[in-house]
Amino acid sequence: MSILQGKIHSTLGPSTASIRILLINPNSTQLFTEELVPVLSKSIPSNVKIDFVTAPSAAPRSIDNSEDGRLSTSVCEEYLDVHNEGGREILQSYSSVIIACFSQHPLVDSFRKAGQGVKGRKAITIGILDAGVYSALALGGKLGIATTGEQWESLFDTAIETMGITKSRYAGTKGTGFDAISLHGEGPTSALLEASVNLVGRGAAVIVLGCGGMSAMREGLENSLNEKTQSWIPVIDGVQAAVDMAIGYARMGVSPTLQS
């Protein structure tokens, strides 16, 4: 029996698709995962299939700090049998595995390490922080990250530094004061716009959404931000960026090395 039997609660695309992506929400709030389905359904090609998995109830409802990330990783490793047969099965069944948490989530490295023992073609593991930031850099100018709690500001500063990105390309991170659970409503929407305007004032030429739960807010924020600033400021969602990156890698036919 497949390790994912009964764990996939949503799927986009045909079973015959040549490009297969597993998207893992490493927190236990299934609503976050479900909200990604209509967002991604607008843009995926007909030869792409995405399976969605949500972490079980033992994982945090929202990942709000590094400790939540470590707990989430431990729960997901056991749930998906990452370092044993289950992990090998996943890595050989999919083109890419996406970890849909905007942080330096340890589950990304966990899957990459699991892949070191898999010979031949295997899934590329992509974190949405990396995907969002690299996509923003390709647009030129400085990027700014608009996120949830203010505690992420220093954590993302460190993450950007460890990625080798200098302050000449990074305007900083601004928290809204809301956590991922309370993103919906007029208050969070206004706070996200205010944070983005603040970052533009610091020189940001592109805004990256610093939470996977913000995916459905991307288009509305971009429209409001451009109206507010009277300029063109693109907004990048790391989840959509990761999916597009995964599709691109699959089309190129690349696979991570044994030393990934």
Short mmCIF file of N, CA and C in Angstrom, two decimals, residues 104 129 145 150-165 167 170-174 199 202:
data_model
loop_
_atom_site.label_atom_id
_atom_site.label_comp_id
_atom_site.label_asym_id
_atom_site.label_seq_id
_atom_site.Cartn_x
_atom_site.Cartn_y
_atom_site.Cartn_z
N GLN A 104 12.54 28.91 6.42
CA GLN A 104 13.58 27.92 6.14
C GLN A 104 13.17 26.64 6.86
N LEU A 129 9.86 29.70 0.34
CA LEU A 129 10.68 30.89 0.58
C LEU A 129 11.69 31.04 -0.55
N ILE A 145 9.73 41.64 1.81
CA ILE A 145 8.85 40.54 2.23
C ILE A 145 7.80 41.08 3.20
N GLU A 150 5.60 39.91 13.56
CA GLU A 150 6.84 40.70 13.52
C GLU A 150 8.06 39.87 13.88
N GLN A 151 7.86 38.71 14.55
CA GLN A 151 8.99 37.86 14.91
C GLN A 151 9.73 37.33 13.69
N TRP A 152 9.04 37.32 12.53
CA TRP A 152 9.67 36.82 11.32
C TRP A 152 10.65 37.81 10.70
N GLU A 153 10.58 39.07 11.10
CA GLU A 153 11.43 40.08 10.46
C GLU A 153 12.91 39.74 10.57
N SER A 154 13.37 39.45 11.79
CA SER A 154 14.78 39.12 11.97
C SER A 154 15.10 37.73 11.40
N LEU A 155 14.15 36.80 11.48
CA LEU A 155 14.38 35.46 10.96
C LEU A 155 14.55 35.48 9.44
N PHE A 156 13.74 36.30 8.76
CA PHE A 156 13.88 36.38 7.31
C PHE A 156 15.12 37.18 6.91
N ASP A 157 15.51 38.16 7.75
CA ASP A 157 16.77 38.86 7.50
C ASP A 157 17.93 37.84 7.47
N THR A 158 17.91 36.93 8.44
CA THR A 158 18.94 35.90 8.51
C THR A 158 18.86 34.94 7.33
N ALA A 159 17.62 34.55 6.97
CA ALA A 159 17.43 33.63 5.84
C ALA A 159 17.97 34.23 4.55
N ILE A 160 17.66 35.50 4.33
CA ILE A 160 18.14 36.18 3.12
C ILE A 160 19.66 36.24 3.10
N GLU A 161 20.26 36.50 4.26
CA GLU A 161 21.72 36.57 4.34
C GLU A 161 22.35 35.22 4.04
N THR A 162 21.76 34.14 4.58
CA THR A 162 22.32 32.82 4.33
C THR A 162 22.16 32.39 2.87
N MET A 163 21.23 33.01 2.15
CA MET A 163 21.06 32.73 0.72
C MET A 163 22.07 33.49 -0.13
N GLY A 164 22.87 34.34 0.53
CA GLY A 164 23.90 35.10 -0.18
C GLY A 164 23.38 36.36 -0.84
N ILE A 165 22.22 36.83 -0.42
CA ILE A 165 21.61 38.02 -1.01
C ILE A 165 21.98 39.24 -0.17
N LYS A 167 22.11 43.50 0.84
CA LYS A 167 21.12 44.55 1.07
C LYS A 167 20.85 45.37 -0.19
N TYR A 170 17.75 43.62 -1.24
CA TYR A 170 16.78 43.27 -0.19
C TYR A 170 16.44 44.49 0.64
N ALA A 171 15.17 44.91 0.57
CA ALA A 171 14.73 46.10 1.30
C ALA A 171 14.30 45.79 2.73
N GLY A 172 14.17 44.51 3.07
CA GLY A 172 13.77 44.14 4.42
C GLY A 172 12.46 43.39 4.44
N THR A 173 12.05 43.06 5.66
CA THR A 173 10.79 42.35 5.91
C THR A 173 9.94 43.18 6.85
N LYS A 174 8.63 43.20 6.60
CA LYS A 174 7.71 43.93 7.46
C LYS A 174 6.57 43.00 7.87
N LEU A 199 7.44 48.86 2.74
CA LEU A 199 8.60 48.27 2.06
C LEU A 199 8.94 49.00 0.77
N ARG A 202 10.96 51.81 1.48
CA ARG A 202 12.35 51.46 1.77
C ARG A 202 13.13 51.09 0.49
#
